[in-house]
PDB file of C-alpha atoms in Angstrom:
ATOM      1  CA  UNK A   1     -10.218 -13.174  37.800  1.00 38.00           C
ATOM      2  CA  UNK A   2     -13.638 -13.601  37.690  1.00 39.00           C
ATOM      3  CA  UNK A   3     -15.882 -14.708  33.683  1.00 42.00           C
ATOM      4  CA  UNK A   4     -16.975 -11.581  34.179  1.00 44.00           C
ATOM      5  CA  UNK A   5     -14.071  -9.344  34.332  1.00 52.00           C
ATOM      6  CA  UNK A   6     -12.171 -11.248  31.399  1.00 53.00           C
ATOM      7  CA  UNK A   7     -14.640 -11.008  29.149  1.00 53.00           C
ATOM      8  CA  UNK A   8     -14.876  -6.784  29.872  1.00 55.00           C
ATOM      9  CA  UNK A   9     -11.114  -6.480  29.368  1.00 53.00           C
ATOM     10  CA  UNK A  10     -12.032  -8.670  26.631  1.00 53.00           C
ATOM     11  CA  UNK A  11     -15.114  -5.811  25.362  1.00 51.00           C
ATOM     12  CA  UNK A  12     -12.017  -2.897  25.925  1.00 52.00           C
ATOM     13  CA  UNK A  13      -9.651  -4.879  23.748  1.00 50.00           C
ATOM     14  CA  UNK A  14     -11.730  -4.869  21.411  1.00 51.00           C
ATOM     15  CA  UNK A  15     -13.106  -1.331  20.597  1.00 51.00           C
ATOM     16  CA  UNK A  16      -9.260  -0.520  21.499  1.00 51.00           C
ATOM     17  CA  UNK A  17      -8.386  -1.920  18.571  1.00 50.00           C
ATOM     18  CA  UNK A  18     -11.460  -1.005  16.028  1.00 48.00           C
ATOM     19  CA  UNK A  19     -11.195   2.179  17.558  1.00 47.00           C
ATOM     20  CA  UNK A  20      -7.141   1.939  15.736  1.00 46.00           C
ATOM     21  CA  UNK A  21      -6.172   3.501  19.522  1.00 48.00           C
ATOM     22  CA  UNK A  22      -2.637   1.042  20.782  1.00 55.00           C
ATOM     23  CA  UNK A  23      -2.166   0.109  24.016  1.00 55.00           C
ATOM     24  CA  UNK A  24      -0.841   1.651  26.705  1.00 53.00           C
ATOM     25  CA  UNK A  25       1.847   0.515  28.544  1.00 52.00           C
ATOM     26  CA  UNK A  26       2.977   2.195  32.443  1.00 52.00           C
ATOM     27  CA  UNK A  27       0.960   5.273  30.519  1.00 50.00           C
ATOM     28  CA  UNK A  28       2.339   5.679  27.541  1.00 55.00           C
ATOM     29  CA  UNK A  29       0.531   5.170  24.409  1.00 59.00           C
ATOM     30  CA  UNK A  30       1.690   2.176  22.258  1.00 65.00           C
ATOM     31  CA  UNK A  31       2.206   2.010  18.114  1.00 75.00           C
ATOM     32  CA  UNK A  32       0.861  -0.484  16.916  1.00 82.00           C
ATOM     33  CA  UNK A  33       1.149  -0.563  13.115  1.00 89.00           C
ATOM     34  CA  UNK A  34       0.520  -2.932  10.076  1.00 92.00           C
ATOM     35  CA  UNK A  35       2.924  -3.650   6.658  1.00 94.00           C
ATOM     36  CA  UNK A  36       2.156  -5.988   4.209  1.00 96.00           C
ATOM     37  CA  UNK A  37       4.345  -6.801   1.316  1.00 97.00           C
ATOM     38  CA  UNK A  38       4.200  -8.392  -1.809  1.00 97.00           C
ATOM     39  CA  UNK A  39       6.053  -8.876  -5.231  1.00 96.00           C
ATOM     40  CA  UNK A  40       8.348 -10.530  -7.679  1.00 95.00           C
ATOM     41  CA  UNK A  41       8.614 -14.000  -6.716  1.00 93.00           C
ATOM     42  CA  UNK A  42      12.352 -15.045  -5.502  1.00 91.00           C
ATOM     43  CA  UNK A  43      12.338 -10.997  -5.984  1.00 94.00           C
ATOM     44  CA  UNK A  44      14.087 -10.424  -2.546  1.00 94.00           C
ATOM     45  CA  UNK A  45      11.203  -9.818  -0.009  1.00 95.00           C
ATOM     46  CA  UNK A  46      12.292 -11.713   3.239  1.00 94.00           C
ATOM     47  CA  UNK A  47      15.939 -10.791   2.801  1.00 94.00           C
ATOM     48  CA  UNK A  48      15.281  -7.294   2.117  1.00 94.00           C
ATOM     49  CA  UNK A  49      12.707  -7.877   5.642  1.00 94.00           C
ATOM     50  CA  UNK A  50      15.170 -10.090   7.698  1.00 93.00           C
ATOM     51  CA  UNK A  51      17.592  -7.263   7.310  1.00 93.00           C
ATOM     52  CA  UNK A  52      15.733  -4.444   7.973  1.00 91.00           C
ATOM     53  CA  UNK A  53      14.644  -6.637  11.554  1.00 89.00           C
ATOM     54  CA  UNK A  54      18.691  -7.593  12.175  1.00 88.00           C
ATOM     55  CA  UNK A  55      17.676 -10.431  12.053  1.00 89.00           C
ATOM     56  CA  UNK A  56      20.939 -12.922  10.954  1.00 86.00           C
ATOM     57  CA  UNK A  57      19.467 -15.065   9.956  1.00 87.00           C
ATOM     58  CA  UNK A  58      19.747 -17.254   5.881  1.00 86.00           C
ATOM     59  CA  UNK A  59      16.415 -16.974   4.078  1.00 87.00           C
ATOM     60  CA  UNK A  60      14.272 -19.531   2.688  1.00 87.00           C
ATOM     61  CA  UNK A  61      10.966 -19.066   0.463  1.00 85.00           C
ATOM     62  CA  UNK A  62       8.036 -17.664   1.444  1.00 84.00           C
ATOM     63  CA  UNK A  63       5.408 -20.397   1.564  1.00 82.00           C
ATOM     64  CA  UNK A  64       2.078 -18.438   0.746  1.00 88.00           C
ATOM     65  CA  UNK A  65       1.332 -15.606   3.210  1.00 93.00           C
ATOM     66  CA  UNK A  66       3.886 -15.452   6.536  1.00 93.00           C
ATOM     67  CA  UNK A  67       3.138 -13.119   9.786  1.00 92.00           C
ATOM     68  CA  UNK A  68       6.642 -12.002  11.911  1.00 91.00           C
ATOM     69  CA  UNK A  69       6.809  -8.919  13.943  1.00 89.00           C
ATOM     70  CA  UNK A  70       9.258  -6.416  14.864  1.00 88.00           C
ATOM     71  CA  UNK A  71       9.517  -3.994  18.342  1.00 87.00           C
ATOM     72  CA  UNK A  72      11.057  -0.569  18.661  1.00 84.00           C
ATOM     73  CA  UNK A  73      11.583   1.405  21.354  1.00 79.00           C
ATOM     74  CA  UNK A  74      11.750   4.667  21.544  1.00 73.00           C
ATOM     75  CA  UNK A  75      14.515   5.799  24.069  1.00 71.00           C
ATOM     76  CA  UNK A  76      15.491   3.924  26.757  1.00 72.00           C
ATOM     77  CA  UNK A  77      13.422   2.435  29.045  1.00 71.00           C
ATOM     78  CA  UNK A  78      10.327   3.571  27.510  1.00 73.00           C
ATOM     79  CA  UNK A  79       7.565   0.579  26.013  1.00 78.00           C
ATOM     80  CA  UNK A  80       8.574  -0.443  22.455  1.00 82.00           C
ATOM     81  CA  UNK A  81       5.766   0.094  19.402  1.00 84.00           C
ATOM     82  CA  UNK A  82       4.445  -3.080  17.140  1.00 88.00           C
ATOM     83  CA  UNK A  83       5.180  -2.943  13.371  1.00 89.00           C
ATOM     84  CA  UNK A  84       2.842  -6.491  12.651  1.00 92.00           C
ATOM     85  CA  UNK A  85       4.202  -7.573   9.231  1.00 93.00           C
ATOM     86  CA  UNK A  86       2.829  -9.993   6.641  1.00 95.00           C
ATOM     87  CA  UNK A  87       4.572 -10.708   3.559  1.00 96.00           C
ATOM     88  CA  UNK A  88       2.987 -12.661   0.904  1.00 96.00           C
ATOM     89  CA  UNK A  89       5.017 -15.552  -1.824  1.00 93.00           C
ATOM     90  CA  UNK A  90       4.470 -17.335  -4.644  1.00 90.00           C
ATOM     91  CA  UNK A  91       4.458 -13.769  -6.900  1.00 91.00           C
ATOM     92  CA  UNK A  92       1.083 -13.270  -8.913  1.00 93.00           C
ATOM     93  CA  UNK A  93      -0.180 -16.622  -8.257  1.00 90.00           C
ATOM     94  CA  UNK A  94      -1.122 -16.389  -4.318  1.00 91.00           C
ATOM     95  CA  UNK A  95      -2.615 -12.941  -4.921  1.00 93.00           C
ATOM     96  CA  UNK A  96      -6.245 -13.746  -4.051  1.00 93.00           C
ATOM     97  CA  UNK A  97      -4.082 -14.500  -0.297  1.00 94.00           C
ATOM     98  CA  UNK A  98      -4.367 -10.220   0.436  1.00 95.00           C
ATOM     99  CA  UNK A  99      -7.689 -10.221   2.176  1.00 94.00           C
ATOM    100  CA  UNK A 100      -5.917 -12.258   5.444  1.00 93.00           C
ATOM    101  CA  UNK A 101      -3.777  -8.808   6.445  1.00 93.00           C
ATOM    102  CA  UNK A 102      -6.664  -6.605   4.786  1.00 94.00           C
ATOM    103  CA  UNK A 103      -9.092  -6.317   7.000  1.00 91.00           C
ATOM    104  CA  UNK A 104     -11.445  -4.121   7.904  1.00 89.00           C
ATOM    105  CA  UNK A 105     -10.260  -3.497  11.017  1.00 84.00           C
ATOM    106  CA  UNK A 106      -6.275  -3.012   9.920  1.00 85.00           C
ATOM    107  CA  UNK A 107      -7.418  -1.271   6.886  1.00 80.00           C
ATOM    108  CA  UNK A 108      -8.915   1.942   8.514  1.00 67.00           C
ATOM    109  CA  UNK A 109      -5.517   1.569  11.139  1.00 70.00           C
ATOM    110  CA  UNK A 110      -1.894   1.951  10.190  1.00 83.00           C
ATOM    111  CA  UNK A 111      -1.950   0.202   7.241  1.00 91.00           C
ATOM    112  CA  UNK A 112       0.642   0.067   4.693  1.00 93.00           C
ATOM    113  CA  UNK A 113       1.919  -1.528   1.289  1.00 95.00           C
ATOM    114  CA  UNK A 114       5.512  -2.339  -0.037  1.00 97.00           C
ATOM    115  CA  UNK A 115       5.588  -3.422  -4.255  1.00 98.00           C
ATOM    116  CA  UNK A 116       9.069  -5.540  -4.011  1.00 98.00           C
ATOM    117  CA  UNK A 117      10.007  -5.944  -8.155  1.00 98.00           C
ATOM    118  CA  UNK A 118      13.210  -8.249  -9.173  1.00 97.00           C
ATOM    119  CA  UNK A 119      14.597  -5.659 -11.862  1.00 97.00           C
ATOM    120  CA  UNK A 120      16.857  -8.495 -13.106  1.00 97.00           C
ATOM    121  CA  UNK A 121      13.526  -9.685 -15.180  1.00 96.00           C
ATOM    122  CA  UNK A 122      11.786  -6.747 -16.307  1.00 97.00           C
ATOM    123  CA  UNK A 123       9.831  -8.378 -18.147  1.00 96.00           C
ATOM    124  CA  UNK A 124       7.631  -9.301 -15.472  1.00 96.00           C
ATOM    125  CA  UNK A 125       7.700  -6.225 -13.432  1.00 97.00           C
ATOM    126  CA  UNK A 126       4.788  -5.091 -14.967  1.00 97.00           C
ATOM    127  CA  UNK A 127       3.114  -7.520 -14.881  1.00 95.00           C
ATOM    128  CA  UNK A 128       3.668  -8.447 -11.142  1.00 96.00           C
ATOM    129  CA  UNK A 129       2.654  -4.284 -10.726  1.00 97.00           C
ATOM    130  CA  UNK A 130      -0.227  -4.164 -12.660  1.00 96.00           C
ATOM    131  CA  UNK A 131      -1.888  -7.930 -11.301  1.00 96.00           C
ATOM    132  CA  UNK A 132       0.102  -7.072  -6.954  1.00 97.00           C
ATOM    133  CA  UNK A 133      -1.577  -3.260  -6.439  1.00 97.00           C
ATOM    134  CA  UNK A 134      -5.620  -3.669  -8.388  1.00 96.00           C
ATOM    135  CA  UNK A 135      -6.141  -7.648  -6.295  1.00 96.00           C
ATOM    136  CA  UNK A 136      -4.811  -4.954  -3.248  1.00 96.00           C
ATOM    137  CA  UNK A 137      -6.364  -1.848  -4.284  1.00 95.00           C
ATOM    138  CA  UNK A 138      -9.601  -4.433  -4.732  1.00 95.00           C
ATOM    139  CA  UNK A 139      -9.732  -5.742  -0.985  1.00 95.00           C
ATOM    140  CA  UNK A 140      -9.104  -2.425   0.327  1.00 94.00           C
ATOM    141  CA  UNK A 141     -11.266  -0.557  -0.543  1.00 92.00           C
ATOM    142  CA  UNK A 142     -14.056  -4.074   0.330  1.00 93.00           C
ATOM    143  CA  UNK A 143     -12.860  -4.450   3.793  1.00 91.00           C
ATOM    144  CA  UNK A 144     -13.031  -0.578   3.469  1.00 89.00           C
ATOM    145  CA  UNK A 145     -16.835  -0.473   2.595  1.00 88.00           C
ATOM    146  CA  UNK A 146     -17.166  -3.596   4.876  1.00 89.00           C
ATOM    147  CA  UNK A 147     -15.825  -0.714   7.709  1.00 84.00           C
ATOM    148  CA  UNK A 148     -18.225   1.527   6.945  1.00 83.00           C
ATOM    149  CA  UNK A 149     -21.281  -0.804   7.082  1.00 85.00           C
ATOM    150  CA  UNK A 150     -19.675  -1.897  10.826  1.00 81.00           C
ATOM    151  CA  UNK A 151     -19.828   1.212  12.201  1.00 79.00           C
ATOM    152  CA  UNK A 152     -23.293   2.716  10.707  1.00 79.00           C
ATOM    153  CA  UNK A 153     -24.808  -1.118  12.270  1.00 80.00           C
ATOM    154  CA  UNK A 154     -23.225   0.543  15.719  1.00 76.00           C
ATOM    155  CA  UNK A 155     -23.193   4.342  15.231  1.00 71.00           C
ATOM    156  CA  UNK A 156     -27.113   4.982  13.499  1.00 65.00           C
ATOM    157  CA  UNK A 157     -27.927   6.379   9.468  1.00 51.00           C
ATOM    158  CA  UNK A 158     -27.297   9.814  11.510  1.00 49.00           C
ATOM    159  CA  UNK A 159     -24.332   9.684  11.110  1.00 51.00           C
ATOM    160  CA  UNK A 160     -22.954   8.129   8.851  1.00 49.00           C
ATOM    161  CA  UNK A 161     -21.056  11.032   7.248  1.00 46.00           C
ATOM    162  CA  UNK A 162     -18.752  10.271   9.760  1.00 48.00           C
ATOM    163  CA  UNK A 163     -18.068   7.026   8.349  1.00 46.00           C
ATOM    164  CA  UNK A 164     -13.708   5.809   8.248  1.00 49.00           C
ATOM    165  CA  UNK A 165     -12.500   5.776   4.960  1.00 52.00           C
ATOM    166  CA  UNK A 166      -9.363   4.675   2.989  1.00 53.00           C
ATOM    167  CA  UNK A 167      -9.260   7.405   1.334  1.00 58.00           C
ATOM    168  CA  UNK A 168      -5.754   8.717   1.020  1.00 66.00           C
ATOM    169  CA  UNK A 169      -5.440  13.320   1.200  1.00 67.00           C
ATOM    170  CA  UNK A 170      -3.135  14.701  -0.655  1.00 69.00           C
ATOM    171  CA  UNK A 171      -1.261  17.457  -0.292  1.00 70.00           C
ATOM    172  CA  UNK A 172      -2.933  20.918  -2.342  1.00 74.00           C
ATOM    173  CA  UNK A 173       0.273  21.739  -3.716  1.00 73.00           C
ATOM    174  CA  UNK A 174       0.629  17.561  -4.599  1.00 70.00           C
ATOM    175  CA  UNK A 175       2.333  17.416  -8.966  1.00 69.00           C
ATOM    176  CA  UNK A 176      -0.751  16.301 -10.800  1.00 73.00           C
ATOM    177  CA  UNK A 177      -3.408  16.629  -8.529  1.00 73.00           C
ATOM    178  CA  UNK A 178      -5.823  15.774 -10.771  1.00 73.00           C
ATOM    179  CA  UNK A 179      -4.325  13.453 -13.433  1.00 75.00           C
ATOM    180  CA  UNK A 180      -3.084  10.846 -10.830  1.00 84.00           C
ATOM    181  CA  UNK A 181      -5.026   7.951  -9.078  1.00 87.00           C
ATOM    182  CA  UNK A 182      -3.191   7.607  -5.992  1.00 89.00           C
ATOM    183  CA  UNK A 183      -3.052   3.936  -4.114  1.00 93.00           C
ATOM    184  CA  UNK A 184      -5.541   3.961  -0.851  1.00 91.00           C
ATOM    185  CA  UNK A 185      -3.111   3.099   1.295  1.00 92.00           C
ATOM    186  CA  UNK A 186       0.140   4.041   1.608  1.00 91.00           C
ATOM    187  CA  UNK A 187       2.842   2.529  -1.058  1.00 94.00           C
ATOM    188  CA  UNK A 188       6.164   1.978  -0.983  1.00 95.00           C
ATOM    189  CA  UNK A 189       7.880   0.757  -4.516  1.00 96.00           C
ATOM    190  CA  UNK A 190      11.234  -1.771  -3.749  1.00 97.00           C
ATOM    191  CA  UNK A 191      13.223  -2.081  -6.930  1.00 97.00           C
ATOM    192  CA  UNK A 192      15.989  -4.932  -5.430  1.00 97.00           C
ATOM    193  CA  UNK A 193      18.582  -6.807  -6.881  1.00 97.00           C
ATOM    194  CA  UNK A 194      19.295  -3.120  -8.538  1.00 97.00           C
ATOM    195  CA  UNK A 195      23.569  -5.107  -7.850  1.00 97.00           C
ATOM    196  CA  UNK A 196      22.033  -6.809 -11.727  1.00 97.00           C
ATOM    197  CA  UNK A 197      20.345  -4.419 -12.936  1.00 97.00           C
ATOM    198  CA  UNK A 198      23.010  -2.247 -13.100  1.00 96.00           C
ATOM    199  CA  UNK A 199      24.564  -4.361 -15.644  1.00 96.00           C
ATOM    200  CA  UNK A 200      22.112  -3.961 -17.841  1.00 96.00           C
ATOM    201  CA  UNK A 201      22.144  -1.995 -20.956  1.00 94.00           C
ATOM    202  CA  UNK A 202      21.828   2.426 -20.108  1.00 94.00           C
ATOM    203  CA  UNK A 203      18.103   2.415 -22.651  1.00 92.00           C
ATOM    204  CA  UNK A 204      17.054  -0.133 -20.948  1.00 94.00           C
ATOM    205  CA  UNK A 205      17.377   1.023 -18.036  1.00 95.00           C
ATOM    206  CA  UNK A 206      16.206   3.819 -18.610  1.00 94.00           C
ATOM    207  CA  UNK A 207      13.605   2.850 -19.489  1.00 94.00           C
ATOM    208  CA  UNK A 208      12.577   0.323 -16.158  1.00 96.00           C
ATOM    209  CA  UNK A 209      14.047   3.654 -14.388  1.00 95.00           C
ATOM    210  CA  UNK A 210      11.551   5.838 -15.960  1.00 94.00           C
ATOM    211  CA  UNK A 211       8.474   3.611 -15.936  1.00 95.00           C
ATOM    212  CA  UNK A 212       8.818   2.655 -12.789  1.00 96.00           C
ATOM    213  CA  UNK A 213       9.139   6.878 -11.466  1.00 94.00           C
ATOM    214  CA  UNK A 214       6.151   7.430 -13.554  1.00 93.00           C
ATOM    215  CA  UNK A 215       3.754   4.156 -11.854  1.00 95.00           C
ATOM    216  CA  UNK A 216       5.578   5.734  -8.681  1.00 93.00           C
ATOM    217  CA  UNK A 217       3.932   9.128  -9.442  1.00 91.00           C
ATOM    218  CA  UNK A 218       0.481   8.019 -10.702  1.00 91.00           C
ATOM    219  CA  UNK A 219       0.076   6.058  -7.319  1.00 92.00           C
ATOM    220  CA  UNK A 220       1.467   9.075  -5.157  1.00 90.00           C
ATOM    221  CA  UNK A 221       4.319   6.236  -4.619  1.00 92.00           C
ATOM    222  CA  UNK A 222       7.444   6.217  -2.595  1.00 92.00           C
ATOM    223  CA  UNK A 223      10.181   4.395  -4.754  1.00 94.00           C
ATOM    224  CA  UNK A 224      13.454   3.214  -4.047  1.00 95.00           C
ATOM    225  CA  UNK A 225      15.954   0.933  -5.792  1.00 97.00           C
ATOM    226  CA  UNK A 226      18.026  -1.682  -3.208  1.00 97.00           C
ATOM    227  CA  UNK A 227      20.496  -4.519  -3.557  1.00 96.00           C
ATOM    228  CA  UNK A 228      21.686  -6.552  -0.355  1.00 95.00           C
ATOM    229  CA  UNK A 229      24.606  -6.406  -2.055  1.00 95.00           C
ATOM    230  CA  UNK A 230      25.325  -2.987  -0.714  1.00 95.00           C
ATOM    231  CA  UNK A 231      25.454  -1.931   2.584  1.00 95.00           C
ATOM    232  CA  UNK A 232      24.936   1.447   2.006  1.00 95.00           C
ATOM    233  CA  UNK A 233      21.748   1.916  -0.617  1.00 96.00           C
ATOM    234  CA  UNK A 234      20.245  -0.990   2.182  1.00 96.00           C
ATOM    235  CA  UNK A 235      21.250   1.634   5.186  1.00 94.00           C
ATOM    236  CA  UNK A 236      18.796   3.296   3.150  1.00 94.00           C
ATOM    237  CA  UNK A 237      15.784   1.208   2.290  1.00 95.00           C
ATOM    238  CA  UNK A 238      16.754  -0.047   6.261  1.00 94.00           C
ATOM    239  CA  UNK A 239      15.303   3.638   6.885  1.00 92.00           C
ATOM    240  CA  UNK A 240      12.410   3.102   4.313  1.00 92.00           C
ATOM    241  CA  UNK A 241      10.587   0.269   6.292  1.00 93.00           C
ATOM    242  CA  UNK A 242      11.358   1.487   9.849  1.00 89.00           C
ATOM    243  CA  UNK A 243       9.545   4.644   9.166  1.00 87.00           C
ATOM    244  CA  UNK A 244       6.925   3.406   7.612  1.00 88.00           C
ATOM    245  CA  UNK A 245       6.292   0.647   9.901  1.00 88.00           C
ATOM    246  CA  UNK A 246       6.792   2.640  13.137  1.00 84.00           C
ATOM    247  CA  UNK A 247       6.787   5.661  12.525  1.00 79.00           C
ATOM    248  CA  UNK A 248       4.462   7.137   9.988  1.00 69.00           C
ATOM    249  CA  UNK A 249       4.542   7.631   6.224  1.00 62.00           C
ATOM    250  CA  UNK A 250       4.918  10.496   4.175  1.00 60.00           C
ATOM    251  CA  UNK A 251       5.137  11.126   0.467  1.00 60.00           C
ATOM    252  CA  UNK A 252       8.032  11.697  -1.197  1.00 65.00           C
ATOM    253  CA  UNK A 253       6.747  13.297  -4.455  1.00 61.00           C
ATOM    254  CA  UNK A 254       7.772  11.145  -7.940  1.00 68.00           C
ATOM    255  CA  UNK A 255       8.250  14.778 -10.506  1.00 66.00           C
ATOM    256  CA  UNK A 256       5.622  13.748 -13.350  1.00 64.00           C
ATOM    257  CA  UNK A 257       7.820  12.424 -15.960  1.00 64.00           C
ATOM    258  CA  UNK A 258       6.011  13.462 -19.639  1.00 72.00           C
ATOM    259  CA  UNK A 259       5.858  10.858 -22.019  1.00 78.00           C
ATOM    260  CA  UNK A 260       8.000   7.230 -22.326  1.00 82.00           C
ATOM    261  CA  UNK A 261      11.196   7.168 -23.968  1.00 79.00           C
ATOM    262  CA  UNK A 262      11.314   7.222 -27.464  1.00 67.00           C
ATOM    263  CA  UNK A 263      11.394   3.783 -29.457  1.00 65.00           C
ATOM    264  CA  UNK A 264      11.871   2.878 -32.550  1.00 70.00           C
ATOM    265  CA  UNK A 265       7.967   3.039 -32.238  1.00 67.00           C
ATOM    266  CA  UNK A 266       6.061   5.100 -33.009  1.00 69.00           C
ATOM    267  CA  UNK A 267       3.853   6.834 -29.905  1.00 72.00           C
ATOM    268  CA  UNK A 268       0.778   8.506 -31.295  1.00 69.00           C
ATOM    269  CA  UNK A 269      -0.107   4.751 -33.216  1.00 73.00           C
ATOM    270  CA  UNK A 270       0.153   2.845 -30.311  1.00 77.00           C
ATOM    271  CA  UNK A 271      -4.063   4.037 -29.485  1.00 80.00           C
ATOM    272  CA  UNK A 272      -4.089   4.439 -26.105  1.00 79.00           C
ATOM    273  CA  UNK A 273      -6.669   5.077 -23.500  1.00 84.00           C
ATOM    274  CA  UNK A 274      -4.323   7.137 -20.572  1.00 85.00           C
ATOM    275  CA  UNK A 275      -1.390   7.558 -19.412  1.00 85.00           C
ATOM    276  CA  UNK A 276      -1.090   4.720 -17.387  1.00 90.00           C
ATOM    277  CA  UNK A 277      -1.992   2.936 -21.115  1.00 90.00           C
ATOM    278  CA  UNK A 278       0.516   4.366 -23.247  1.00 89.00           C
ATOM    279  CA  UNK A 279       3.930   3.558 -20.461  1.00 91.00           C
ATOM    280  CA  UNK A 280       2.495  -0.345 -20.832  1.00 93.00           C
ATOM    281  CA  UNK A 281       2.424   0.197 -24.420  1.00 90.00           C
ATOM    282  CA  UNK A 282       5.886   1.081 -24.685  1.00 91.00           C
ATOM    283  CA  UNK A 283       7.310  -1.152 -22.017  1.00 94.00           C
ATOM    284  CA  UNK A 284       6.240  -3.884 -23.281  1.00 92.00           C
ATOM    285  CA  UNK A 285       7.104  -3.401 -26.747  1.00 90.00           C
ATOM    286  CA  UNK A 286      10.689  -3.264 -25.409  1.00 91.00           C
ATOM    287  CA  UNK A 287       9.766  -6.510 -22.406  1.00 94.00           C
ATOM    288  CA  UNK A 288       6.855  -8.177 -23.342  1.00 94.00           C
ATOM    289  CA  UNK A 289       4.986  -9.779 -20.654  1.00 92.00           C
ATOM    290  CA  UNK A 290       6.090 -13.445 -19.876  1.00 78.00           C
ATOM    291  CA  UNK A 291       3.474 -15.911 -21.445  1.00 67.00           C
ATOM    292  CA  UNK A 292       1.008 -18.140 -19.469  1.00 52.00           C
ATOM    293  CA  UNK A 293       3.008 -21.356 -20.181  1.00 45.00           C
ATOM    294  CA  UNK A 294       6.995 -19.627 -18.901  1.00 42.00           C
ATOM    295  CA  UNK A 295       5.084 -18.076 -15.482  1.00 49.00           C
ATOM    296  CA  UNK A 296       4.228 -21.928 -14.924  1.00 50.00           C
ATOM    297  CA  UNK A 297       1.242 -20.185 -12.114  1.00 48.00           C
ATOM    298  CA  UNK A 298       0.627 -23.293  -9.685  1.00 49.00           C
ATOM    299  CA  UNK A 299      -2.876 -23.378  -8.453  1.00 53.00           C
ATOM    300  CA  UNK A 300      -1.435 -26.134  -5.582  1.00 58.00           C
ATOM    301  CA  UNK A 301       1.941 -24.828  -3.948  1.00 59.00           C
ATOM    302  CA  UNK A 302       2.950 -28.188  -3.265  1.00 63.00           C
ATOM    303  CA  UNK A 303       3.899 -28.776  -6.189  1.00 62.00           C
ATOM    304  CA  UNK A 304       5.932 -25.759  -6.866  1.00 63.00           C
ATOM    305  CA  UNK A 305      10.311 -26.617  -6.773  1.00 65.00           C
ATOM    306  CA  UNK A 306      10.668 -24.250  -4.495  1.00 60.00           C
ATOM    307  CA  UNK A 307       8.996 -26.290  -1.579  1.00 62.00           C
ATOM    308  CA  UNK A 308      10.230 -29.522  -2.379  1.00 70.00           C
ATOM    309  CA  UNK A 309      10.799 -32.530   0.544  1.00 76.00           C
ATOM    310  CA  UNK A 310      11.973 -35.092  -1.707  1.00 80.00           C
ATOM    311  CA  UNK A 311      10.707 -37.194   1.462  1.00 80.00           C
ATOM    312  CA  UNK A 312       7.404 -35.752   2.333  1.00 82.00           C
ATOM    313  CA  UNK A 313       7.331 -35.502  -1.895  1.00 77.00           C
ATOM    314  CA  UNK A 314       7.823 -39.129  -3.006  1.00 81.00           C
ATOM    315  CA  UNK A 315       5.535 -40.599   0.351  1.00 83.00           C
ATOM    316  CA  UNK A 316       2.588 -38.481  -1.540  1.00 80.00           C
ATOM    317  CA  UNK A 317       2.898 -39.259  -4.623  1.00 79.00           C
ATOM    318  CA  UNK A 318       2.494 -43.234  -3.372  1.00 79.00           C
ATOM    319  CA  UNK A 319      -0.552 -42.837  -1.918  1.00 81.00           C
ATOM    320  CA  UNK A 320      -1.785 -40.659  -4.859  1.00 77.00           C
ATOM    321  CA  UNK A 321      -0.583 -43.934  -7.040  1.00 76.00           C
ATOM    322  CA  UNK A 322      -2.861 -45.894  -4.487  1.00 76.00           C
ATOM    323  CA  UNK A 323      -5.496 -43.792  -5.081  1.00 71.00           C
ATOM    324  CA  UNK A 324      -5.181 -43.801  -9.205  1.00 68.00           C
ATOM    325  CA  UNK A 325      -5.128 -47.013  -8.990  1.00 66.00           C
ATOM    326  CA  UNK A 326      -8.323 -47.672  -6.436  1.00 64.00           C
ATOM    327  CA  UNK A 327     -10.348 -46.176  -9.136  1.00 60.00           C
ATOM    328  CA  UNK A 328     -12.008 -47.868 -11.989  1.00 52.00           C
ATOM    329  CA  UNK A 329     -10.512 -47.307 -15.323  1.00 52.00           C
ATOM    330  CA  UNK A 330      -7.017 -46.155 -13.601  1.00 52.00           C
ATOM    331  CA  UNK A 331      -3.692 -47.987 -15.724  1.00 49.00           C
TER     332      UNK A 331
END
C-alpha cells in the first residue's frame, strides 16, 4: 500500500471513531464501548473486574490507572464486540487521572462509569463517592464542551443546534424526574465486600443501604451489592457489567425513600440545604468521615506501601541520600 492510501485509511479510522461508529468485520458492525471503573482504595475493583472477564489470575494492586479490554462474540462464527476497560487505583488520591479515559472523543460515544464502594469501610463511603463522582462529572462536562467546540469548528456555527451532548434523557415517568440530578454518563454503583457488611449492626446496615439507594436515585444510577465470596452475587454483578460493556445501559429506577432513617439526632436541627445535604449530614453523624491524617493521601504513589518493592526502594533511598549529601546544609 502507498503512503497516501495508508493516510486515507488512518483518516477514515479517526472519522469513524469520532462519529461513534464501530468497525465492520465481514460486513457486520462491531460494538466498541468503554467502561471506566473507580472507587474505594483496595475496595475489590480488580477482583470484580477479573471475575467479570473470566480471568483466573490473582488480583494485583492497581498502579495509578490501568487499561485492559474484553471481547464477546454475539453468536457462533460472528465478530467479537470490544469493551475497553479503564480502572483507576488509589481511591480518591489520583482522581485527577479521570481526564485520561474521559476524553472529548470517547465521552460522546458509548462511555459508562462504574463506582465501586467498600461496604466494609462505611466511614469513607460518602467521601469517596462524592469526590470521585464530582471529578468524573467535571471532566465529562469539560470533555463534552470540547467535543462541541470541535464539532462546531468542523460543521460551522449554523449547525450548532446539532452539537453532541452528554445530557441523559430520562423517561417521562421516571420517579422525581424534576427533583434529581442525573449523572451525565450511565452510572452503576456497586457495594463491594457484602459478606463483611452482613455482620454489621442492623441499624447501621439500614442506614448504609438506604443512603446508597438515595444516592443511586439522585444520580439516576443502578445499584447492586456484591462479594467475590458469593457465586450468586458475582453472577448478578457479571451480568450487570457485561450488559454495560457489550450491550447497552438500562436505567433501573430506585424508588424515592423520603427522609433518612431516624437517628438520635433531630433532622430539623441539621439545617440542610437540599435532600442530598440532609442525607450526608445524617450519614456522617453515624459514620464520621476519616481525617486527612487517617486517610494518608499520598501525592507520590511511589511511597505507597501497597506498591513497595524492597530492593528498588532500598536503591532509591540510597540515591536520595547521596543527593541529600550533595546539597549545602544537608546533614
